[in-house]
Amino acid sequence: MILIKNSQTFNALIKEKKAKNLKIGFVPTMGALHAGHLSLIKSARQKCDIVVCSIFVNPTQFNVASDLTNYPRPIEKDIQLLVHEGCDILFHPEVDEIYGNGLVKDSSSDFGSFIHLLEGASRPGHFDGVITIVKKLFQLCEPKEVFFGQKDYQQCLVVETLIQRNFPNIVFNLCPILREEDGLAMSSRNIRLSAEERKISYKIYKELKNLKDNWQTQQWEIALKNAKHILNEAPFKLEYLSVCNAKTFDSIDNFEENAIALVAVQLGNTRLIDNILL
Ligand code: AMP
């Protein structure tokens, strides 16, 4: 695997590969890699000639300073995992390499009303930061296909919108959520959970699953009410649990085909998100 920290060197290597007609698959991450990230690398490996991963903890998408400072950065271990998975190129720039030349932060305000809901409402400025970095990385990496996890479902909609507008030739791949045995969605933040919190964190997926199981019956509104109650009992603090249209995020009163449940909770000091297509 080739490790590159410099943007120009990175783009020059990409151009070299593209000149040979090699198909570039790209997996952007913030590192602290787990099996969920690696499943994206595997998908890219299956569909593309050259697999590129980026590890960049993007400061502009964090709206809480301590979250950025405490974000895990086990780069040596990440490199080993990527080598093992057969990744070809790792782009791992410093913050100055990306933002040093006065990169102007993009605005997501006209991306459609869905962007202002849920994560958009809970984390002001978050999607502006996401768009800024994803756009920059796409420009440098010039991928044919990109791979994102359903775990960050709203982010996937944002990136799909960005692709439609700015990168119409990129193929977007939505990859399934990998979970721990008890159902907890894998996340780089899970290591911050205390043993006690980790033990009860299965409840998040259990409630989502229960909603899905009741979705086609009259019982789903009761399931939703129960879930909201359970996920707001200490040490859980519910930020949102929304059942909505999976494309527009319009709220749903009655059964409909294209629906999703999305949740964000604080468990102690850790913020966790998850979702399920209904
Ligand atoms: P992150 O490093 O958290 O920015 O995530 C990088 C990519 O990995 C994003 O596309 C995430 O949606 C995806 N991802 C994170 N957790 C999981 C998971 N449990 N299963 C599948 N993909 C995931």
Coordinates of C-alpha atoms and ligand atoms in Angstrom, one line a residue:
M1 CA 0.0 0.0 0.0
I2 CA 1.2 3.5 -0.8
L3 CA 0.8 6.1 1.9
I4 CA 0.5 9.7 0.7
K5 CA 0.2 12.8 2.8
N6 CA 0.6 15.4 0.0
S7 CA -2.4 16.4 -2.1
Q8 CA -0.4 17.0 -5.3
T9 CA 1.5 13.8 -5.1
F10 CA -1.8 12.0 -4.4
N11 CA -3.6 13.5 -7.4
A12 CA -0.5 12.9 -9.7
L13 CA -0.6 9.2 -8.7
I14 CA -4.3 9.0 -9.4
K15 CA -3.8 10.5 -12.8
E16 CA -1.1 8.0 -13.5
K17 CA -3.5 5.1 -12.7
K18 CA -6.4 6.6 -14.7
A19 CA -4.1 7.0 -17.7
K20 CA -3.7 3.2 -17.6
N21 CA -7.5 2.9 -17.7
L22 CA -7.7 1.6 -14.1
K23 CA -10.9 2.0 -12.3
I24 CA -10.5 3.9 -9.0
G25 CA -12.7 3.0 -6.0
F26 CA -12.7 5.4 -3.1
V27 CA -13.6 4.9 0.6
P28 CA -13.3 8.2 2.6
T29 CA -13.0 7.7 6.4
M30 CA -11.9 9.4 9.6
G31 CA -9.9 6.4 10.7
A32 CA -10.1 4.3 13.9
L33 CA -11.1 1.6 11.4
H34 CA -13.4 -1.3 12.3
A35 CA -15.0 -4.1 10.4
G36 CA -17.7 -1.7 9.1
H37 CA -15.1 0.4 7.4
L38 CA -13.3 -2.7 6.1
S39 CA -16.5 -4.0 4.5
L40 CA -16.5 -0.8 2.4
I41 CA -12.9 -1.5 1.4
K42 CA -14.0 -5.1 0.5
S43 CA -16.8 -3.8 -1.7
A44 CA -14.5 -1.4 -3.5
R45 CA -11.9 -4.3 -3.9
Q46 CA -14.6 -6.4 -5.7
K47 CA -15.7 -3.6 -8.1
C48 CA -12.6 -1.6 -8.8
D49 CA -9.0 -2.0 -10.0
I50 CA -7.4 0.5 -7.5
V51 CA -8.8 0.9 -4.0
V52 CA -8.1 4.2 -2.3
C53 CA -8.9 5.0 1.3
S54 CA -8.6 8.4 3.0
I55 CA -8.1 8.9 6.7
F56 CA -8.8 12.5 7.7
V57 CA -10.4 13.6 10.9
N58 CA -12.2 16.6 9.3
P59 CA -12.3 19.5 11.9
T60 CA -15.0 21.5 10.1
Q61 CA -17.6 18.7 10.5
F62 CA -17.3 18.6 14.3
N63 CA -19.6 21.0 16.2
V64 CA -18.3 20.1 19.6
A65 CA -14.6 20.8 20.3
S66 CA -14.1 18.0 22.8
D67 CA -15.5 15.5 20.3
L68 CA -12.8 16.5 17.8
T69 CA -10.0 16.4 20.4
N70 CA -11.1 13.0 21.7
Y71 CA -11.7 11.4 18.4
P72 CA -9.5 8.2 18.3
R73 CA -6.5 8.3 15.9
P74 CA -4.8 4.8 16.0
I75 CA -3.1 5.4 12.6
E76 CA -0.5 2.5 12.9
K77 CA -3.3 0.0 13.5
D78 CA -5.4 1.4 10.7
I79 CA -2.5 1.1 8.3
Q80 CA -2.1 -2.6 9.2
L81 CA -5.8 -3.2 8.7
L82 CA -5.8 -1.5 5.3
V83 CA -2.7 -3.5 4.1
H84 CA -4.4 -6.7 5.2
E85 CA -7.6 -5.8 3.3
G86 CA -5.6 -5.1 0.1
C87 CA -6.1 -1.4 -0.1
D88 CA -3.7 0.1 -2.7
I89 CA -3.4 3.8 -1.7
L90 CA -4.0 5.5 1.6
F91 CA -4.4 9.3 1.5
H92 CA -3.7 10.6 5.0
P93 CA -3.2 14.4 4.9
E94 CA -2.6 16.8 7.8
V95 CA -5.2 19.4 8.5
D96 CA -3.1 22.2 7.0
E97 CA -2.6 20.2 3.8
I98 CA -6.4 20.4 3.2
Y99 CA -7.3 23.7 4.8
G100 CA -3.9 25.6 4.7
N101 CA -4.5 27.2 1.4
G102 CA -7.7 29.0 2.4
L103 CA -10.2 26.3 1.4
V104 CA -13.6 28.1 1.7
K105 CA -16.2 26.1 3.6
D106 CA -19.1 25.1 1.4
S107 CA -22.7 25.6 2.3
S108 CA -25.3 22.9 2.4
S109 CA -28.2 25.3 2.8
D110 CA -29.7 24.7 -0.7
F111 CA -29.4 20.9 -0.7
G112 CA -33.1 20.4 0.1
S113 CA -35.1 20.6 3.2
F114 CA -34.0 17.2 4.5
I115 CA -30.5 18.5 5.2
H116 CA -31.8 20.8 8.0
L117 CA -33.5 18.0 9.9
L118 CA -32.2 15.4 12.3
E119 CA -28.4 15.5 12.1
G120 CA -28.6 18.9 10.4
A121 CA -30.6 20.2 13.3
S122 CA -28.7 18.5 16.1
R123 CA -25.2 19.4 14.7
P124 CA -25.2 22.9 13.2
G125 CA -22.7 23.3 10.4
H126 CA -21.9 19.5 10.3
F127 CA -23.1 19.0 6.8
D128 CA -21.3 22.1 5.5
G129 CA -18.1 20.5 6.8
V130 CA -19.0 17.2 5.2
I131 CA -19.7 18.7 1.8
T132 CA -16.5 20.8 2.0
I133 CA -14.2 17.8 2.6
V134 CA -16.0 15.3 0.4
K135 CA -15.9 17.7 -2.5
K136 CA -12.2 18.3 -2.0
L137 CA -11.4 14.6 -1.7
F138 CA -13.5 13.7 -4.8
Q139 CA -11.5 16.4 -6.7
L140 CA -8.2 15.0 -5.6
C141 CA -9.1 11.3 -6.0
E142 CA -11.2 11.5 -9.2
P143 CA -12.9 8.2 -8.3
K144 CA -15.1 6.2 -10.7
E145 CA -17.0 4.6 -7.7
V146 CA -17.4 5.7 -4.1
F147 CA -18.5 3.6 -1.1
F148 CA -20.4 5.0 1.9
G149 CA -22.1 3.2 4.8
Q150 CA -25.8 3.3 5.5
K151 CA -24.8 3.9 9.1
D152 CA -24.6 7.6 8.3
Y153 CA -27.7 7.5 6.2
Q154 CA -28.4 11.3 6.1
Q155 CA -24.7 11.8 5.1
C156 CA -25.3 9.3 2.2
L157 CA -28.3 11.5 0.9
V158 CA -26.1 14.6 1.2
V159 CA -23.2 12.9 -0.8
E160 CA -25.7 11.6 -3.4
T161 CA -27.0 15.1 -3.9
L162 CA -23.4 16.5 -4.2
I163 CA -22.7 13.8 -6.8
Q164 CA -25.8 14.7 -8.8
R165 CA -24.8 18.3 -8.8
N166 CA -21.0 18.3 -9.1
F167 CA -19.8 14.8 -10.1
P168 CA -22.4 13.2 -12.3
N169 CA -20.0 10.5 -13.5
I170 CA -19.3 9.1 -10.0
V171 CA -21.1 5.9 -9.1
F172 CA -22.4 6.0 -5.5
N173 CA -22.5 2.7 -3.5
L174 CA -24.6 2.5 -0.4
C175 CA -23.2 -0.3 1.8
P176 CA -25.0 -2.1 4.7
I177 CA -24.5 -1.4 8.4
L178 CA -22.2 -3.9 10.1
R179 CA -23.2 -4.7 13.7
E180 CA -21.7 -6.2 16.8
E181 CA -23.2 -9.6 17.8
D182 CA -25.8 -7.9 20.1
G183 CA -26.9 -5.6 17.3
L184 CA -25.0 -2.4 18.2
A185 CA -23.9 -0.6 15.0
M186 CA -20.1 -0.6 14.7
S187 CA -18.7 2.8 15.3
S188 CA -15.3 4.4 16.0
R189 CA -17.0 6.0 19.0
N190 CA -18.0 2.7 20.6
I191 CA -14.7 2.4 22.4
R192 CA -15.6 5.4 24.4
L193 CA -18.5 3.5 26.1
S194 CA -17.9 2.3 29.6
A195 CA -18.4 -1.4 30.2
E196 CA -21.8 -0.6 31.8
E197 CA -22.9 1.5 28.8
R198 CA -21.7 -1.0 26.3
K199 CA -23.8 -3.6 28.0
I200 CA -27.0 -1.7 27.5
S201 CA -26.2 -0.2 24.1
Y202 CA -27.9 -3.1 22.4
K203 CA -31.2 -1.5 23.2
I204 CA -30.8 1.0 20.4
Y205 CA -30.9 -1.6 17.6
K206 CA -33.4 -3.7 19.6
E207 CA -35.9 -0.8 19.5
L208 CA -35.3 -0.1 15.8
K209 CA -35.8 -3.8 15.0
N210 CA -39.0 -3.8 17.1
L211 CA -40.3 -0.8 15.1
K212 CA -39.5 -2.7 11.8
D213 CA -41.2 -5.8 13.0
N214 CA -44.4 -3.8 13.8
W215 CA -44.2 -1.6 10.8
Q216 CA -46.9 -3.3 8.8
T217 CA -49.3 -3.6 11.7
Q218 CA -51.4 -1.1 13.7
Q219 CA -48.9 -1.5 16.5
W220 CA -46.0 0.6 15.1
E221 CA -47.1 3.8 16.7
I222 CA -47.1 2.1 20.1
A223 CA -43.7 0.6 19.3
L224 CA -42.4 4.1 18.4
K225 CA -43.8 5.5 21.7
N226 CA -42.2 2.7 23.7
A227 CA -38.9 3.1 21.9
K228 CA -38.8 6.8 22.6
H229 CA -39.4 6.1 26.3
I230 CA -36.8 3.3 26.6
L231 CA -34.1 5.3 24.7
N232 CA -34.7 8.3 27.0
E233 CA -34.3 6.5 30.3
A234 CA -31.0 7.3 32.0
P235 CA -28.2 6.8 31.1
F236 CA -29.7 7.2 27.6
K237 CA -30.8 10.6 26.5
L238 CA -32.8 10.7 23.3
E239 CA -31.9 13.4 20.7
Y240 CA -34.3 12.1 18.1
L241 CA -36.1 9.0 16.9
S242 CA -37.9 9.8 13.6
V243 CA -39.9 7.6 11.3
C244 CA -39.9 9.4 8.0
N245 CA -39.8 9.1 4.2
A246 CA -36.4 7.7 3.3
K247 CA -35.8 10.2 0.5
T248 CA -37.4 13.5 1.8
F249 CA -37.4 12.9 5.6
D250 CA -41.1 14.1 5.6
S251 CA -42.7 12.7 8.7
I252 CA -45.0 9.8 8.3
D253 CA -48.4 9.2 9.9
N254 CA -49.5 6.1 8.1
F255 CA -47.8 3.1 6.7
E256 CA -45.9 3.8 3.5
E257 CA -43.4 1.9 1.3
N258 CA -40.3 4.0 1.4
A259 CA -39.8 4.6 5.1
I260 CA -36.9 4.7 7.5
A261 CA -36.4 5.0 11.3
L262 CA -33.4 7.1 12.3
V263 CA -32.2 7.6 15.8
A264 CA -29.5 9.6 17.7
V265 CA -28.9 9.1 21.5
Q266 CA -26.4 10.2 24.0
L267 CA -25.3 7.2 26.1
G268 CA -23.3 8.8 28.9
N269 CA -20.8 11.0 27.1
T270 CA -21.0 9.2 23.8
R271 CA -23.3 10.2 20.9
L272 CA -24.5 7.2 18.9
I273 CA -26.6 7.1 15.7
D274 CA -28.3 4.2 13.9
N275 CA -31.1 3.6 11.5
I276 CA -33.2 0.9 9.9
L277 CA -35.1 0.8 6.6
L278 CA -38.7 -0.2 7.4
Ligands
AMP1 P1 -16.3 7.5 9.5 O1 -14.9 7.1 9.6 O2 -17.1 7.4 10.7 O3 -16.4 8.9 8.8 O4 -17.0 6.5 8.5 C1 -16.4 6.3 7.2 C2 -17.4 5.4 6.4 O5 -17.6 4.2 7.0 C3 -18.8 6.1 6.2 O6 -19.2 5.9 4.9 C4 -19.6 5.4 7.3 O7 -21.0 5.4 7.0 C5 -19.0 4.0 7.1 N1 -19.3 3.2 8.3 C6 -19.2 3.6 9.6 N2 -19.7 2.7 10.5 C7 -20.1 1.7 9.7 C8 -20.7 0.4 10.0 N3 -21.0 0.0 11.2 N4 -21.1 -0.4 8.9 C9 -20.8 0.0 7.6 N5 -20.2 1.2 7.3 C10 -19.9 2.0 8.3

